[in-house]
Coordinates of C-alpha atoms in Angstrom, one line a residue:
Chain A
M1 CA -17.1 26.7 12.2
Q2 CA -15.0 25.2 9.5
D3 CA -13.0 22.1 10.6
W4 CA -9.2 22.0 10.4
L5 CA -7.9 20.4 7.2
N6 CA -4.8 18.4 8.2
I7 CA -2.1 18.0 5.5
A8 CA 0.8 15.6 5.6
L9 CA 3.8 16.5 3.6
P10 CA 6.9 14.4 2.9
K11 CA 10.1 15.7 4.4
G12 CA 12.7 16.7 1.8
R13 CA 12.8 18.3 -1.6
L14 CA 9.6 16.9 -2.9
G15 CA 7.7 18.0 0.2
E16 CA 9.1 21.6 -0.1
K17 CA 8.1 21.7 -3.8
A18 CA 4.6 20.5 -2.9
Y19 CA 4.3 22.9 0.0
G20 CA 5.2 25.7 -2.5
L21 CA 2.1 24.7 -4.5
L22 CA -0.1 24.8 -1.4
E23 CA 1.3 28.2 -0.4
R24 CA 0.4 29.6 -3.8
L25 CA -3.1 28.5 -3.2
G26 CA -3.2 30.3 0.2
C27 CA -2.9 27.1 2.2
G28 CA 0.5 27.8 3.6
C29 CA 1.3 27.8 7.3
P30 CA 3.6 30.4 8.9
Q31 CA 7.1 29.0 10.0
M32 CA 6.7 25.9 7.9
L33 CA 9.9 26.5 5.9
E34 CA 11.8 28.0 8.8
N35 CA 14.6 26.1 10.6
N36 CA 12.8 25.4 13.8
R37 CA 11.8 22.4 16.0
K38 CA 8.0 22.8 15.6
L39 CA 6.3 19.6 14.5
I40 CA 2.8 21.0 13.5
F41 CA 2.1 24.3 11.8
E42 CA -1.3 26.0 11.8
N43 CA -2.9 28.7 9.7
E44 CA -5.7 30.2 11.8
A45 CA -7.1 32.1 8.9
T46 CA -7.6 29.2 6.5
H47 CA -7.9 26.5 9.2
V48 CA -5.2 24.5 7.5
R49 CA -2.8 22.4 9.6
C50 CA 0.4 21.1 8.0
F51 CA 3.1 18.7 9.2
W52 CA 6.2 17.1 7.8
A53 CA 6.4 13.3 7.9
K54 CA 8.8 10.6 6.7
P55 CA 7.8 10.1 3.1
S56 CA 6.9 6.5 3.6
D57 CA 4.7 7.5 6.6
V58 CA 2.6 10.1 4.7
A59 CA 0.3 7.4 3.3
I60 CA -0.2 5.9 6.8
Y61 CA -1.1 9.3 8.3
V62 CA -3.7 9.8 5.5
E63 CA -5.1 6.2 5.5
R64 CA -5.5 6.4 9.3
G65 CA -7.2 9.8 9.2
A66 CA -4.5 11.7 11.1
A67 CA -4.2 13.7 7.9
D68 CA -7.1 14.4 5.6
I69 CA -4.9 14.9 2.6
G70 CA -1.2 14.3 1.8
I71 CA 1.4 14.4 -0.9
V72 CA 3.2 11.2 -1.5
G73 CA 5.3 9.5 -4.2
K74 CA 3.6 6.9 -6.4
D75 CA 6.4 4.5 -5.2
I76 CA 5.0 4.6 -1.7
L77 CA 1.4 4.0 -3.0
L78 CA 2.6 1.0 -5.1
E79 CA 4.5 -0.5 -2.2
Y80 CA 2.0 -0.1 0.7
E81 CA -1.3 0.0 -1.3
P82 CA -3.0 2.2 1.3
D83 CA -6.8 2.5 1.1
V84 CA -6.9 6.2 0.1
Y85 CA -8.2 8.3 -2.8
E86 CA -5.4 9.1 -5.3
L87 CA -6.9 12.3 -6.6
M88 CA -4.2 13.9 -8.7
D89 CA -0.8 13.3 -10.3
L90 CA 1.1 16.5 -9.4
G91 CA 3.7 15.8 -12.1
I92 CA 6.5 16.8 -9.7
G93 CA 9.3 14.6 -8.2
K94 CA 9.4 12.6 -11.4
C95 CA 11.6 9.5 -11.5
S96 CA 11.2 5.9 -12.4
M97 CA 11.1 2.5 -10.6
M98 CA 13.8 0.5 -12.2
V99 CA 15.6 -2.8 -12.1
A100 CA 19.3 -2.1 -12.2
G101 CA 22.4 -4.2 -11.9
L102 CA 26.1 -4.3 -12.8
A103 CA 26.7 -3.3 -16.4
G104 CA 26.2 -6.2 -18.7
T105 CA 24.0 -8.2 -16.3
Q106 CA 21.6 -10.5 -18.1
L107 CA 18.2 -11.1 -16.5
T108 CA 18.3 -14.8 -17.4
A109 CA 15.8 -17.2 -15.9
D110 CA 18.2 -20.1 -15.1
K111 CA 18.5 -19.4 -11.4
T112 CA 16.6 -17.6 -8.5
L113 CA 17.3 -13.9 -8.9
K114 CA 18.5 -12.2 -5.7
V115 CA 16.8 -8.7 -5.6
A116 CA 17.9 -6.1 -3.1
T117 CA 15.3 -3.3 -2.6
K118 CA 13.4 -1.0 -0.3
F119 CA 10.3 -2.0 -2.2
P120 CA 9.8 -5.8 -1.7
N121 CA 6.1 -5.8 -2.7
I122 CA 6.8 -3.9 -6.0
A123 CA 9.7 -6.2 -6.7
A124 CA 7.6 -9.4 -5.9
R125 CA 4.7 -8.1 -8.1
Y126 CA 7.0 -7.2 -11.0
F127 CA 9.0 -10.4 -11.2
G128 CA 5.9 -12.5 -10.2
G129 CA 4.2 -11.1 -13.3
Q130 CA 7.0 -12.6 -15.3
S131 CA 6.8 -15.9 -13.4
R132 CA 10.3 -15.3 -12.1
E133 CA 11.5 -17.0 -8.9
I134 CA 13.2 -14.3 -6.8
E135 CA 14.7 -13.9 -3.4
V136 CA 14.0 -10.5 -2.0
I137 CA 16.6 -8.9 0.2
K138 CA 15.0 -5.9 2.1
L139 CA 17.3 -3.0 2.6
N140 CA 16.6 0.4 4.0
G141 CA 19.1 2.5 2.1
S142 CA 22.2 2.6 -0.1
I143 CA 20.7 -0.1 -2.3
E144 CA 23.2 0.4 -5.0
I145 CA 25.9 -1.2 -2.9
A146 CA 24.2 -4.6 -2.9
P147 CA 25.2 -5.8 -6.4
L148 CA 28.7 -4.3 -6.0
L149 CA 29.3 -6.5 -3.0
K150 CA 27.5 -9.5 -4.6
L151 CA 24.7 -9.3 -1.9
S152 CA 22.2 -9.3 -4.8
D153 CA 22.1 -9.9 -8.5
V154 CA 20.0 -6.8 -9.1
I155 CA 18.3 -4.0 -7.3
V156 CA 14.8 -2.5 -7.6
D157 CA 14.8 1.2 -6.7
I158 CA 13.8 4.6 -7.9
V159 CA 16.1 6.3 -10.3
E160 CA 16.0 10.0 -11.0
T161 CA 19.0 10.9 -13.2
G162 CA 20.9 7.6 -13.1
A163 CA 24.1 9.4 -12.0
T164 CA 24.7 7.2 -9.0
L165 CA 24.2 4.1 -11.1
R166 CA 26.7 5.3 -13.8
E167 CA 29.3 6.3 -11.2
N168 CA 29.2 2.8 -9.8
N169 CA 29.3 0.8 -13.0
L170 CA 25.6 0.0 -12.7
E171 CA 23.0 0.3 -15.4
V172 CA 19.2 0.2 -15.8
L173 CA 18.1 -3.3 -16.9
A174 CA 14.3 -2.6 -17.0
T175 CA 11.8 0.1 -16.2
I176 CA 9.0 -1.0 -14.0
Q177 CA 6.9 2.2 -13.9
P178 CA 7.3 6.0 -14.0
I179 CA 6.9 7.7 -10.5
S180 CA 5.7 11.1 -9.5
A181 CA 4.1 12.9 -6.6
R182 CA 0.4 12.2 -6.0
F183 CA -2.3 14.2 -4.1
I184 CA -4.0 11.6 -1.8
A185 CA -7.0 11.9 0.6
N186 CA -8.4 9.9 3.4
K187 CA -11.7 8.4 2.2
A188 CA -13.8 9.7 5.1
G189 CA -11.9 13.0 5.3
Y190 CA -12.6 13.6 1.6
K191 CA -16.3 13.5 2.3
F192 CA -16.3 15.8 5.4
H193 CA -13.9 18.3 3.7
Y194 CA -15.2 17.9 0.2
A195 CA -15.6 21.6 -0.7
Q196 CA -12.1 22.5 0.7
I197 CA -10.4 19.6 -1.0
E198 CA -12.1 20.1 -4.3
A199 CA -11.2 23.8 -4.2
L200 CA -7.5 22.8 -3.6
L201 CA -7.6 20.4 -6.5
Q202 CA -9.1 23.0 -8.8
G203 CA -6.3 25.4 -7.8
L204 CA -3.6 22.8 -8.3
R205 CA -5.1 21.9 -11.8
A206 CA -4.9 25.5 -12.8
I207 CA -1.3 25.8 -11.7
L208 CA -0.3 22.6 -13.5
E209 CA -2.1 23.8 -16.7
E210 CA -0.2 27.1 -16.4
K211 CA 3.1 25.2 -16.5
L212 CA 2.1 23.2 -19.6
Chain B
M1 CA -27.9 9.2 36.2
D2 CA -29.2 7.4 33.1
I3 CA -27.7 4.4 31.3
R4 CA -25.6 6.7 29.2
D5 CA -23.4 7.4 32.1
V6 CA -22.4 3.9 33.0
T7 CA -21.7 2.4 29.5
A8 CA -18.9 3.0 27.1
P9 CA -20.1 4.7 23.9
A10 CA -19.8 1.5 21.8
E11 CA -21.8 -0.5 24.3
R12 CA -24.5 2.1 24.6
I13 CA -24.7 2.5 20.8
T14 CA -25.0 -1.3 20.4
M15 CA -28.0 -1.3 22.7
Q16 CA -29.6 1.7 21.0
L17 CA -29.1 0.1 17.5
C18 CA -30.7 -3.2 18.7
A19 CA -33.6 -1.3 20.1
L20 CA -34.0 0.6 16.8
Y21 CA -34.1 -2.5 14.7
A22 CA -36.5 -4.2 17.1
Q23 CA -38.8 -1.2 16.8
Y24 CA -39.1 -1.8 13.1
G25 CA -40.0 -5.4 13.4
Y26 CA -36.6 -7.0 13.0
R27 CA -36.2 -10.1 15.2
K28 CA -32.9 -10.9 16.9
F29 CA -30.9 -13.7 15.2
K30 CA -28.4 -15.3 17.6
L31 CA -25.6 -17.4 16.0
R32 CA -23.0 -19.7 17.5
K33 CA -19.4 -18.5 17.3
F34 CA -18.2 -21.1 14.8
E35 CA -19.3 -23.0 11.7
E36 CA -17.8 -26.0 9.9
Y37 CA -14.8 -24.8 7.8
D38 CA -16.2 -26.6 4.7
F39 CA -19.1 -24.1 4.7
Y40 CA -16.8 -21.1 4.3
A41 CA -14.5 -22.9 1.9
E42 CA -17.5 -23.5 -0.4
Y43 CA -18.6 -19.9 -0.3
R44 CA -15.2 -18.2 0.0
S45 CA -15.9 -15.8 -2.8
F46 CA -18.7 -14.3 -0.7
L47 CA -16.4 -13.7 2.3
Q48 CA -14.9 -10.2 2.7
T49 CA -11.7 -11.7 4.1
E50 CA -9.0 -14.1 2.9
N51 CA -8.1 -15.3 6.3
I52 CA -10.2 -17.7 8.4
L53 CA -9.3 -18.7 12.0
I54 CA -9.7 -22.5 12.0
F55 CA -9.5 -25.2 14.8
H56 CA -10.4 -28.9 15.2
D57 CA -13.4 -29.8 17.4
L58 CA -13.3 -32.8 19.7
S59 CA -14.3 -35.2 16.9
G60 CA -11.5 -33.9 14.7
K61 CA -13.8 -31.9 12.4
L62 CA -12.3 -28.7 11.0
M63 CA -14.2 -25.7 12.3
A64 CA -13.8 -22.0 11.8
L65 CA -14.6 -19.0 14.0
K66 CA -17.1 -17.1 11.9
P67 CA -15.5 -14.5 9.7
D68 CA -18.9 -13.3 8.5
V69 CA -22.4 -13.1 9.8
T70 CA -24.6 -12.7 6.7
L71 CA -23.5 -16.1 5.2
S72 CA -24.6 -18.0 8.3
I73 CA -27.9 -16.1 8.6
V74 CA -28.8 -16.7 4.9
K75 CA -27.9 -20.4 5.3
N76 CA -30.2 -20.8 8.3
I77 CA -33.1 -18.5 7.4
R78 CA -36.4 -19.9 6.2
D79 CA -37.5 -19.0 2.7
D80 CA -40.9 -20.7 2.6
S81 CA -42.8 -17.8 4.1
P82 CA -44.6 -15.4 1.8
A83 CA -43.6 -12.6 4.2
P84 CA -40.1 -11.2 4.2
Q85 CA -37.7 -12.2 7.1
R86 CA -36.4 -9.2 9.0
V87 CA -33.6 -10.1 11.4
Y88 CA -30.9 -8.2 13.3
Y89 CA -27.8 -9.5 15.0
N90 CA -25.2 -8.4 17.5
E91 CA -22.2 -10.7 16.9
N92 CA -18.5 -10.9 16.8
V93 CA -16.6 -11.9 13.7
Y94 CA -13.0 -13.0 13.5
R95 CA -10.8 -11.5 10.8
A96 CA -7.1 -10.7 10.2
S97 CA -6.3 -7.3 11.5
G98 CA -5.1 -4.8 8.9
G99 CA -2.1 -3.5 10.8
V100 CA -0.5 -6.5 12.4
R101 CA -0.4 -10.1 11.3
A102 CA -2.9 -11.4 13.9
F103 CA -6.6 -12.2 14.1
K104 CA -8.9 -9.8 15.8
E105 CA -12.4 -10.1 17.3
M106 CA -14.6 -7.5 15.6
P107 CA -18.0 -6.7 17.1
Q108 CA -20.8 -6.0 14.5
V109 CA -24.4 -5.1 14.8
G110 CA -26.5 -5.3 11.7
L111 CA -29.7 -6.3 10.0
E112 CA -30.8 -8.3 7.0
Y113 CA -34.1 -8.1 5.1
I114 CA -34.6 -11.3 3.2
G115 CA -37.5 -12.0 0.8
A116 CA -39.1 -10.0 -1.9
V117 CA -37.1 -6.8 -1.9
D118 CA -39.3 -4.0 -3.4
L119 CA -38.7 -0.2 -3.3
Y120 CA -40.2 0.1 0.2
A121 CA -37.8 -2.6 1.5
M122 CA -34.8 -0.9 0.0
G123 CA -36.0 2.4 1.4
E124 CA -36.6 0.9 4.8
V125 CA -33.1 -0.7 5.0
L126 CA -31.4 2.6 3.8
Q127 CA -33.5 4.5 6.4
M128 CA -32.4 2.1 9.1
A129 CA -28.8 2.7 8.0
A130 CA -29.3 6.5 8.1
R131 CA -31.0 6.3 11.5
S132 CA -28.2 4.0 12.8
L133 CA -25.6 6.7 11.9
K134 CA -27.8 9.5 13.2
L135 CA -27.9 7.8 16.6
I136 CA -24.2 8.3 16.8
A137 CA -23.6 11.6 15.2
A138 CA -26.1 14.1 13.6
D139 CA -23.6 15.1 10.9
Y140 CA -23.1 11.6 9.5
I141 CA -22.7 10.9 5.7
L142 CA -24.4 8.0 4.0
D143 CA -22.9 7.3 0.6
I144 CA -25.0 5.4 -1.9
S145 CA -24.1 3.8 -5.2
H146 CA -25.4 1.1 -7.5
V147 CA -23.4 -1.9 -8.7
G148 CA -25.2 -1.8 -12.0
L149 CA -23.7 1.5 -13.0
A150 CA -20.1 0.5 -12.7
S151 CA -20.5 -3.0 -13.9
G152 CA -22.6 -1.8 -16.9
L153 CA -19.9 0.7 -17.9
L154 CA -17.0 -1.6 -17.3
G155 CA -18.8 -4.3 -19.3
E156 CA -18.9 -1.9 -22.3
T157 CA -15.1 -1.9 -22.4
G158 CA -15.0 -5.5 -23.4
L159 CA -11.7 -5.9 -21.5
P160 CA -10.5 -9.1 -19.9
E161 CA -10.8 -9.8 -16.2
H162 CA -7.3 -8.7 -15.2
A163 CA -7.7 -5.3 -17.0
L164 CA -11.1 -4.8 -15.4
S165 CA -9.7 -5.4 -12.0
G166 CA -7.1 -2.6 -12.7
L167 CA -9.9 -0.2 -13.8
S168 CA -11.9 -1.1 -10.7
A169 CA -8.9 -0.3 -8.5
C170 CA -8.7 3.1 -10.2
I171 CA -12.4 3.8 -9.7
R172 CA -12.1 2.8 -6.0
A173 CA -9.2 5.3 -5.6
K174 CA -10.9 8.1 -7.7
N175 CA -7.7 7.8 -9.7
V176 CA -8.6 9.6 -12.9
H177 CA -5.0 9.9 -14.2
G178 CA -4.4 6.2 -13.6
M179 CA -7.7 5.2 -15.3
L180 CA -7.0 7.3 -18.4
E181 CA -3.5 5.7 -18.7
L182 CA -4.9 2.2 -18.3
C183 CA -7.8 2.9 -20.7
G184 CA -5.3 4.4 -23.2
S185 CA -3.1 1.3 -23.0
Y186 CA -6.0 -1.0 -23.7
G187 CA -7.5 1.1 -26.5
V188 CA -10.8 1.9 -24.8
E189 CA -12.6 4.4 -26.9
K190 CA -12.4 8.1 -25.8
A191 CA -16.1 8.6 -25.2
L192 CA -16.3 5.6 -22.9
Q193 CA -13.1 6.7 -21.1
Q194 CA -14.8 10.0 -20.3
K195 CA -17.8 8.2 -18.9
L196 CA -15.6 6.1 -16.7
V197 CA -13.8 9.3 -15.5
R198 CA -17.2 10.9 -14.8
L199 CA -18.3 7.8 -12.9
C200 CA -15.4 8.0 -10.4
S201 CA -15.4 11.8 -10.1
L202 CA -19.1 12.4 -9.4
Y203 CA -19.8 13.1 -5.8
G204 CA -22.5 15.0 -4.1
A205 CA -26.1 15.1 -2.9
C206 CA -28.8 13.2 -4.8
G207 CA -30.2 16.5 -6.2
E208 CA -26.8 17.5 -7.6
V209 CA -25.7 14.1 -9.0
L210 CA -28.9 12.5 -10.4
P211 CA -29.2 15.0 -13.2
A212 CA -25.8 14.0 -14.5
L213 CA -26.5 10.3 -14.6
P214 CA -28.3 10.1 -18.0
E215 CA -24.9 10.7 -19.7
L216 CA -23.7 7.5 -18.1
D217 CA -26.6 5.5 -19.4
V218 CA -25.1 3.2 -22.0
N219 CA -27.0 -0.2 -21.7
A220 CA -29.8 -2.0 -19.9
A221 CA -27.7 -2.5 -16.7
T222 CA -26.9 1.2 -16.4
H223 CA -30.5 2.2 -17.3
A224 CA -32.0 0.0 -14.6
A225 CA -29.4 1.2 -12.1
I226 CA -30.1 4.8 -12.7
A227 CA -33.9 4.2 -12.5
E228 CA -33.5 2.4 -9.2
L229 CA -31.1 4.9 -7.7
T230 CA -33.5 7.8 -8.6
A231 CA -36.4 6.0 -6.9
V232 CA -34.3 5.2 -3.8
C233 CA -33.2 8.8 -3.5
E234 CA -36.8 9.9 -3.7
V235 CA -37.8 7.5 -0.9
L236 CA -34.9 8.9 1.2
R237 CA -36.1 12.5 0.5
L238 CA -39.6 11.6 1.6
A239 CA -38.1 10.0 4.8
G240 CA -36.2 13.2 5.6
C241 CA -32.8 11.7 5.3
A242 CA -31.7 13.3 2.0
G243 CA -29.6 16.0 3.7
N244 CA -27.0 13.5 4.8
V245 CA -27.0 11.3 1.7
R246 CA -24.4 11.5 -1.0
L247 CA -24.0 9.6 -4.3
D248 CA -20.5 8.2 -4.8
F249 CA -19.8 5.7 -7.6
S250 CA -16.2 5.1 -6.6
M251 CA -17.6 2.8 -3.9
L252 CA -17.6 -0.6 -5.6
N253 CA -17.5 -2.9 -2.6
D254 CA -17.4 -6.4 -4.0
L255 CA -19.0 -6.6 -7.4
S256 CA -19.4 -10.4 -7.1
Y257 CA -21.2 -10.2 -3.8
Y258 CA -23.5 -7.3 -4.3
N259 CA -25.9 -6.8 -7.2
G260 CA -27.9 -3.6 -6.7
V261 CA -27.8 -0.6 -4.3
I262 CA -24.7 -0.5 -2.1
F263 CA -23.9 2.0 0.7
Q264 CA -21.4 3.0 3.3
G265 CA -21.7 5.2 6.3
F266 CA -19.2 7.7 7.6
L267 CA -18.9 9.7 10.9
P268 CA -16.7 12.7 11.6
G269 CA -13.5 11.8 13.3
I270 CA -13.5 8.1 12.2
P271 CA -11.2 7.5 9.3
S272 CA -13.0 4.7 7.5
A273 CA -16.6 3.5 6.9
V274 CA -18.4 2.5 10.1
L275 CA -21.3 1.0 8.2
S276 CA -21.4 -1.0 5.0
G277 CA -24.1 -2.9 3.2
G278 CA -26.1 -3.5 0.1
R279 CA -28.3 -5.8 -2.0
Y280 CA -27.0 -9.3 -2.3
D281 CA -29.5 -11.5 -4.2
S282 CA -26.7 -13.6 -5.7
L283 CA -25.7 -15.0 -2.3
L284 CA -29.3 -16.3 -1.8
E285 CA -29.2 -17.9 -5.3
R286 CA -25.9 -19.6 -4.5
L287 CA -27.4 -21.0 -1.3
H288 CA -30.5 -22.2 -3.2
K289 CA -32.8 -19.8 -1.3
R290 CA -35.7 -17.9 -2.9
G291 CA -36.1 -14.1 -3.0
G292 CA -33.7 -11.2 -2.7
A293 CA -31.8 -9.7 0.2
I294 CA -30.5 -6.4 1.5
G295 CA -28.7 -5.6 4.7
F296 CA -25.8 -3.9 6.4
A297 CA -23.4 -4.1 9.3
V298 CA -22.2 -1.4 11.7
Y299 CA -18.6 -1.9 12.8
I300 CA -18.9 -1.4 16.5
G301 CA -15.2 -1.7 17.1
L302 CA -14.6 1.6 15.3
L303 CA -17.0 3.4 17.5
E304 CA -14.7 3.2 20.6
R305 CA -13.2 6.4 19.2
V306 CA -16.4 8.3 19.1
E307 CA -15.7 11.5 21.0
E308 CA -18.1 12.4 23.7
A309 CA -18.1 15.3 26.1
P310 CA -16.6 14.0 29.3
A311 CA -19.1 13.5 32.1
P312 CA -18.8 16.3 34.7
Y313 CA -18.9 13.9 37.6
D314 CA -18.5 10.1 38.3
V315 CA -21.4 9.7 40.7
D316 CA -24.4 11.7 41.9
T317 CA -23.7 11.3 45.6
L318 CA -20.7 10.3 47.8
L319 CA -22.2 9.3 51.2
L320 CA -19.7 9.2 54.0
Y321 CA -20.3 7.3 57.3
D322 CA -18.4 6.2 60.3
E323 CA -18.6 3.4 62.9
T324 CA -21.1 5.4 65.1
V325 CA -23.8 5.4 62.4
P326 CA -26.5 2.7 62.9
L327 CA -26.6 0.3 59.9
S328 CA -30.4 0.7 59.6
A329 CA -30.1 4.4 59.3
L330 CA -27.3 4.0 56.7
L331 CA -29.4 1.6 54.6
E332 CA -32.4 3.9 54.7
A333 CA -30.3 6.9 53.6
V334 CA -28.9 4.9 50.7
N335 CA -32.4 3.9 49.6
T336 CA -33.6 7.4 49.7
L337 CA -30.6 8.9 47.9
T338 CA -30.8 6.3 45.1
E339 CA -34.5 6.9 44.3
G340 CA -35.2 7.8 40.7
G341 CA -32.0 6.0 39.5
R342 CA -29.5 8.4 41.1
S343 CA -26.1 6.9 41.6
I344 CA -24.3 6.6 45.0
S345 CA -20.9 5.6 46.4
V346 CA -21.0 4.8 50.1
Q347 CA -17.6 5.1 51.8
S348 CA -16.1 5.4 55.2
A349 CA -13.4 7.7 54.0
Q350 CA -13.1 10.4 51.2
D351 CA -12.0 8.9 47.9
G352 CA -9.7 11.5 46.3
G353 CA -10.1 10.0 42.8
L354 CA -13.9 10.1 42.7
R355 CA -15.8 13.2 41.3
P356 CA -19.2 13.3 43.1
A357 CA -21.8 15.8 42.2
Q358 CA -22.4 16.2 46.0
T359 CA -20.7 14.8 49.1
L360 CA -22.9 14.0 52.1
R361 CA -22.2 12.7 55.6
I362 CA -24.6 10.6 57.6
T363 CA -24.6 11.4 61.4
K364 CA -24.9 9.0 64.2
E365 CA -28.5 10.2 64.7
G366 CA -29.3 9.1 61.1
G367 CA -29.5 12.6 59.7
V368 CA -27.8 13.5 56.4
C369 CA -25.8 16.8 56.0
R370 CA -23.3 18.2 53.6
A371 CA -19.8 16.8 54.3
G372 CA -17.7 19.2 56.3
L373 CA -20.7 20.6 58.1
A374 CA -21.4 19.5 61.7

């Protein structure tokens, strides 16, 4: 009998978009998009089991094998560097990892730069690559407030349209890397579900090519 | 009741693995728990961990709990014999745990073949790896690769070390889109880019993947690697292991440690490789030893999660007695009931938590009957 293929999806808009792609490939699970309190959704016919997870936890579920595959933002992969296969760039959820600060801020090297971010490893790597001394201030949300209240000189965060920055007199000072959703797989799960995962990837490639 | 019933899966598998290696002429190699720190400091590039647990001995010398077994074996093994040295070990190593910032004791069982490594030797060690996995689960997967293929292709790019490390990371993650982006930014020629993409995408049984390898043959290193892989796959086919063997070139392990065939073993339900090994002639060279070497380790700690069907009962017989039963009769009944290795629990009262296959009561006359019966 075919084993269950466990899929971790990030809660929120990105997850719903990604689920839409899976559904088109016949890998949807009934009740997944309904407003209910179920945590895990199963499709008996295809032996697919889906669940929603906090976006930053998707990579952990996949790395630890609780999910065979998952959809996750590149930001999460860059920050946590999980030991997983990154099999496809889905091209959805596009945004950028940016350095931002109050309009007119100069990234001068004359003092230790205070950087507020949800992504301390990305920030440390980026500024480390420029031999810049920084002090990382780890925040968990509303990062844009930090420079406004002088908690930090700059922020490192993902920026989609830049509207929040503009409305708060902030501006992009540097782009670190473009971000989009990635299809990831557990390294052991990939081997034991090879045919199923490759079929999914082929289907996804076909959908993405259709869009181009 | 056999030994399977009284040991945890990991302990039982450890015993079975040691017996398997001994059956093929591997001698047990027992190591002490620590080495002088300087030894590890000198060969740090051969360690698979950044963190070493250190302490001072009574003379003030800096010591380290061993983070690796192979290094100590190679240091201590004799290389003046014309015959190869076959050894196995059952040891603990001490490494930083991935999840929390703490050291962890990690049990490993493994073997090393040190001396002239020919095709038979490679085939034997790979067979040992396959048999080790099969002892635990019939539907195991043994992934095989060859360092020469990736290093030969990466060498053709002519890129500096930091760029190669980025490309290696993409190969390890089967990250084709990232690799193309990186290759594009460094101006790697298109034909070579496609070969690198092919390298990290190929996956499958030997019979499916080997025919595709000539297209990756770009220099002497890749040529030798393909020839050796083809020969090794044939040995494994003859040994009857080919059904569970896959070729996967995204497995790079550590390119500075290994120099030939490398492999990893996977079991259903366990999220990471439970077995890892390969050919490591360069370590012998660094330690001024002659010959080549190939070996592997099984990560016993991961096997605690091997799922087994729960035993239907805890003990073969629960024997109940009371104060009227003569001791001699009770001892005789216990001897009789444990013949042939059957297990017993002798108690004066029923134990609600115990699941016996049968419950017997001994009478004051020394007879045994089913509990509940007069």
